[in-house]
Amino acid sequence: GIKPVPDYNTGHDFTAFIAKINAIMKENSVFQGGGNIRFIDNGHDAIIAAYRFDGAKTREEFLVLCNFDTFKQQGISIDLNRHLGGTNMRSLEDLLTNNSITPANGRLEITMEPCSAMVLKILP
């Protein structure tokens, strides 16, 4: 017969987070195509960092970071000059928190909470 659906309630509601991610992807065409992603995390053990770019430089570009460690904070240092050469970057805006980040000397130094994400819009 039909078995009851198991209860997977973790005590966390990710509905608003997923809705925000979906809205960002819908509003920014750079996320709607392929061949425009470069991983820039240098093989980090827990954090995946990707650069979503526009080869023609006519659309906004983004850095997307996810910490897949579910137990502890993780830090990452990314040499933006090496990975994003030629990108005119003044600061970054996290579209999930509305916080601004100003890279120092061409480096992005980030500490991320467990099981967290950032969608950083590159501001010229």
PDB file of C-alpha atoms in Angstrom:
ATOM      1  CA  GLY A   1       0.000   0.000   0.000  1.00  0.00           C
ATOM      2  CA  ILE A   2       0.879   3.658   0.079  1.00  0.00           C
ATOM      3  CA  LYS A   3       3.341   4.525   2.787  1.00  0.00           C
ATOM      4  CA  PRO A   4       3.028   7.779   4.732  1.00  0.00           C
ATOM      5  CA  VAL A   5       5.352  10.615   3.784  1.00  0.00           C
ATOM      6  CA  PRO A   6       8.242  10.733   6.258  1.00  0.00           C
ATOM      7  CA  ASP A   7       8.672  13.884   8.331  1.00  0.00           C
ATOM      8  CA  TYR A   8      11.873  15.642   7.284  1.00  0.00           C
ATOM      9  CA  ASN A   9      11.313  18.691   9.457  1.00  0.00           C
ATOM     10  CA  THR A  10      14.709  20.067  10.433  1.00  0.00           C
ATOM     11  CA  GLY A  11      13.332  23.063  12.274  1.00  0.00           C
ATOM     12  CA  HIS A  12      14.599  25.345   9.496  1.00  0.00           C
ATOM     13  CA  ASP A  13      12.425  26.975   6.878  1.00  0.00           C
ATOM     14  CA  PHE A  14      14.371  27.648   3.689  1.00  0.00           C
ATOM     15  CA  THR A  15      11.360  28.889   1.712  1.00  0.00           C
ATOM     16  CA  ALA A  16      12.268  32.597   1.855  1.00  0.00           C
ATOM     17  CA  PHE A  17      15.930  31.877   1.043  1.00  0.00           C
ATOM     18  CA  ILE A  18      15.050  29.752  -1.995  1.00  0.00           C
ATOM     19  CA  ALA A  19      12.550  32.376  -3.185  1.00  0.00           C
ATOM     20  CA  LYS A  20      15.250  35.073  -2.935  1.00  0.00           C
ATOM     21  CA  ILE A  21      17.736  32.955  -4.919  1.00  0.00           C
ATOM     22  CA  ASN A  22      15.119  32.244  -7.587  1.00  0.00           C
ATOM     23  CA  ALA A  23      14.309  35.975  -7.861  1.00  0.00           C
ATOM     24  CA  ILE A  24      18.006  36.870  -8.259  1.00  0.00           C
ATOM     25  CA  MET A  25      18.379  34.273 -10.998  1.00  0.00           C
ATOM     26  CA  LYS A  26      15.248  35.490 -12.787  1.00  0.00           C
ATOM     27  CA  GLU A  27      16.225  39.183 -12.604  1.00  0.00           C
ATOM     28  CA  ASN A  28      19.819  38.742 -13.818  1.00  0.00           C
ATOM     29  CA  SER A  29      20.263  37.245 -17.269  1.00  0.00           C
ATOM     30  CA  VAL A  30      23.914  36.292 -16.626  1.00  0.00           C
ATOM     31  CA  PHE A  31      22.521  33.348 -14.586  1.00  0.00           C
ATOM     32  CA  GLN A  32      20.260  32.187 -17.402  1.00  0.00           C
ATOM     33  CA  GLY A  33      22.883  30.920 -19.839  1.00  0.00           C
ATOM     34  CA  GLY A  34      25.812  28.573 -19.947  1.00  0.00           C
ATOM     35  CA  GLY A  35      29.509  28.865 -20.651  1.00  0.00           C
ATOM     36  CA  ASN A  36      29.936  31.906 -18.437  1.00  0.00           C
ATOM     37  CA  ILE A  37      31.135  30.457 -15.160  1.00  0.00           C
ATOM     38  CA  ARG A  38      34.633  30.213 -13.751  1.00  0.00           C
ATOM     39  CA  PHE A  39      35.358  28.517 -10.423  1.00  0.00           C
ATOM     40  CA  ILE A  40      37.694  30.648  -8.323  1.00  0.00           C
ATOM     41  CA  ASP A  41      37.833  28.786  -4.998  1.00  0.00           C
ATOM     42  CA  ASN A  42      41.230  27.134  -5.695  1.00  0.00           C
ATOM     43  CA  GLY A  43      39.973  23.739  -4.528  1.00  0.00           C
ATOM     44  CA  HIS A  44      38.814  24.897  -1.088  1.00  0.00           C
ATOM     45  CA  ASP A  45      37.679  21.996   1.116  1.00  0.00           C
ATOM     46  CA  ALA A  46      34.277  23.464   2.012  1.00  0.00           C
ATOM     47  CA  ILE A  47      33.581  26.644   0.026  1.00  0.00           C
ATOM     48  CA  ILE A  48      32.697  26.730  -3.634  1.00  0.00           C
ATOM     49  CA  ALA A  49      33.223  30.147  -5.234  1.00  0.00           C
ATOM     50  CA  ALA A  50      32.257  30.941  -8.816  1.00  0.00           C
ATOM     51  CA  TYR A  51      32.472  33.982 -11.048  1.00  0.00           C
ATOM     52  CA  ARG A  52      29.450  34.462 -13.319  1.00  0.00           C
ATOM     53  CA  PHE A  53      30.605  36.793 -16.071  1.00  0.00           C
ATOM     54  CA  ASP A  54      29.486  38.438 -19.275  1.00  0.00           C
ATOM     55  CA  GLY A  55      32.118  38.218 -22.006  1.00  0.00           C
ATOM     56  CA  ALA A  56      30.747  41.349 -23.675  1.00  0.00           C
ATOM     57  CA  LYS A  57      30.683  43.234 -20.343  1.00  0.00           C
ATOM     58  CA  THR A  58      27.157  44.510 -21.046  1.00  0.00           C
ATOM     59  CA  ARG A  59      25.435  42.765 -18.113  1.00  0.00           C
ATOM     60  CA  GLU A  60      26.067  42.778 -14.392  1.00  0.00           C
ATOM     61  CA  GLU A  61      28.519  40.161 -13.126  1.00  0.00           C
ATOM     62  CA  PHE A  62      28.554  38.226  -9.862  1.00  0.00           C
ATOM     63  CA  LEU A  63      30.604  36.162  -7.457  1.00  0.00           C
ATOM     64  CA  VAL A  64      28.642  33.324  -5.854  1.00  0.00           C
ATOM     65  CA  LEU A  65      29.991  31.589  -2.753  1.00  0.00           C
ATOM     66  CA  CYS A  66      28.555  28.651  -0.806  1.00  0.00           C
ATOM     67  CA  ASN A  67      29.917  27.152   2.408  1.00  0.00           C
ATOM     68  CA  PHE A  68      28.974  23.476   2.433  1.00  0.00           C
ATOM     69  CA  ASP A  69      30.397  22.861   5.924  1.00  0.00           C
ATOM     70  CA  THR A  70      27.294  22.347   8.044  1.00  0.00           C
ATOM     71  CA  PHE A  71      29.136  22.480  11.379  1.00  0.00           C
ATOM     72  CA  LYS A  72      31.553  25.417  11.402  1.00  0.00           C
ATOM     73  CA  GLN A  73      32.592  28.690   9.828  1.00  0.00           C
ATOM     74  CA  GLN A  74      34.978  28.592   6.910  1.00  0.00           C
ATOM     75  CA  GLY A  75      37.212  31.314   5.523  1.00  0.00           C
ATOM     76  CA  ILE A  76      38.499  31.887   2.030  1.00  0.00           C
ATOM     77  CA  SER A  77      40.909  34.322   0.432  1.00  0.00           C
ATOM     78  CA  ILE A  78      40.503  34.951  -3.294  1.00  0.00           C
ATOM     79  CA  ASP A  79      42.968  36.876  -5.454  1.00  0.00           C
ATOM     80  CA  LEU A  80      40.504  38.846  -7.566  1.00  0.00           C
ATOM     81  CA  ASN A  81      43.207  40.334  -9.782  1.00  0.00           C
ATOM     82  CA  ARG A  82      44.232  36.828 -10.832  1.00  0.00           C
ATOM     83  CA  HIS A  83      40.744  35.444 -11.371  1.00  0.00           C
ATOM     84  CA  LEU A  84      38.885  38.515 -12.627  1.00  0.00           C
ATOM     85  CA  GLY A  85      41.599  40.388 -14.491  1.00  0.00           C
ATOM     86  CA  GLY A  86      40.250  43.336 -16.403  1.00  0.00           C
ATOM     87  CA  THR A  87      37.102  43.629 -14.299  1.00  0.00           C
ATOM     88  CA  ASN A  88      36.476  47.158 -13.088  1.00  0.00           C
ATOM     89  CA  MET A  89      35.499  46.516  -9.452  1.00  0.00           C
ATOM     90  CA  ARG A  90      35.007  49.100  -6.753  1.00  0.00           C
ATOM     91  CA  SER A  91      32.978  47.012  -4.322  1.00  0.00           C
ATOM     92  CA  LEU A  92      30.634  44.059  -3.996  1.00  0.00           C
ATOM     93  CA  GLU A  93      27.033  43.997  -2.810  1.00  0.00           C
ATOM     94  CA  ASP A  94      25.657  40.826  -1.224  1.00  0.00           C
ATOM     95  CA  LEU A  95      22.159  40.517  -2.669  1.00  0.00           C
ATOM     96  CA  LEU A  96      21.123  38.155   0.137  1.00  0.00           C
ATOM     97  CA  THR A  97      21.989  40.514   3.009  1.00  0.00           C
ATOM     98  CA  ASN A  98      22.366  43.910   1.271  1.00  0.00           C
ATOM     99  CA  ASN A  99      25.820  44.259   2.862  1.00  0.00           C
ATOM    100  CA  SER A 100      28.659  45.891   0.917  1.00  0.00           C
ATOM    101  CA  ILE A 101      32.178  44.511   0.769  1.00  0.00           C
ATOM    102  CA  THR A 102      35.224  46.429  -0.413  1.00  0.00           C
ATOM    103  CA  PRO A 103      38.079  44.114  -1.427  1.00  0.00           C
ATOM    104  CA  ALA A 104      41.464  45.219  -0.078  1.00  0.00           C
ATOM    105  CA  ASN A 105      44.456  45.179  -2.434  1.00  0.00           C
ATOM    106  CA  GLY A 106      42.614  43.028  -4.959  1.00  0.00           C
ATOM    107  CA  ARG A 107      41.837  40.279  -2.444  1.00  0.00           C
ATOM    108  CA  LEU A 108      38.493  39.091  -1.173  1.00  0.00           C
ATOM    109  CA  GLU A 109      38.759  37.828   2.413  1.00  0.00           C
ATOM    110  CA  ILE A 110      35.518  36.188   3.536  1.00  0.00           C
ATOM    111  CA  THR A 111      34.455  34.179   6.576  1.00  0.00           C
ATOM    112  CA  MET A 112      31.207  32.331   6.012  1.00  0.00           C
ATOM    113  CA  GLU A 113      28.795  30.861   8.510  1.00  0.00           C
ATOM    114  CA  PRO A 114      28.051  27.125   8.325  1.00  0.00           C
ATOM    115  CA  CYS A 115      25.744  26.139   5.455  1.00  0.00           C
ATOM    116  CA  SER A 116      25.570  29.661   4.037  1.00  0.00           C
ATOM    117  CA  ALA A 117      25.679  31.426   0.693  1.00  0.00           C
ATOM    118  CA  MET A 118      26.542  34.821  -0.772  1.00  0.00           C
ATOM    119  CA  VAL A 119      25.584  36.329  -4.117  1.00  0.00           C
ATOM    120  CA  LEU A 120      27.941  39.261  -4.624  1.00  0.00           C
ATOM    121  CA  LYS A 121      27.100  41.730  -7.371  1.00  0.00           C
ATOM    122  CA  ILE A 122      30.231  43.378  -8.760  1.00  0.00           C
ATOM    123  CA  LEU A 123      29.881  47.155  -8.561  1.00  0.00           C
ATOM    124  CA  PRO A 124      32.088  49.225 -10.887  1.00  0.00           C
TER     125      PRO A 124
END
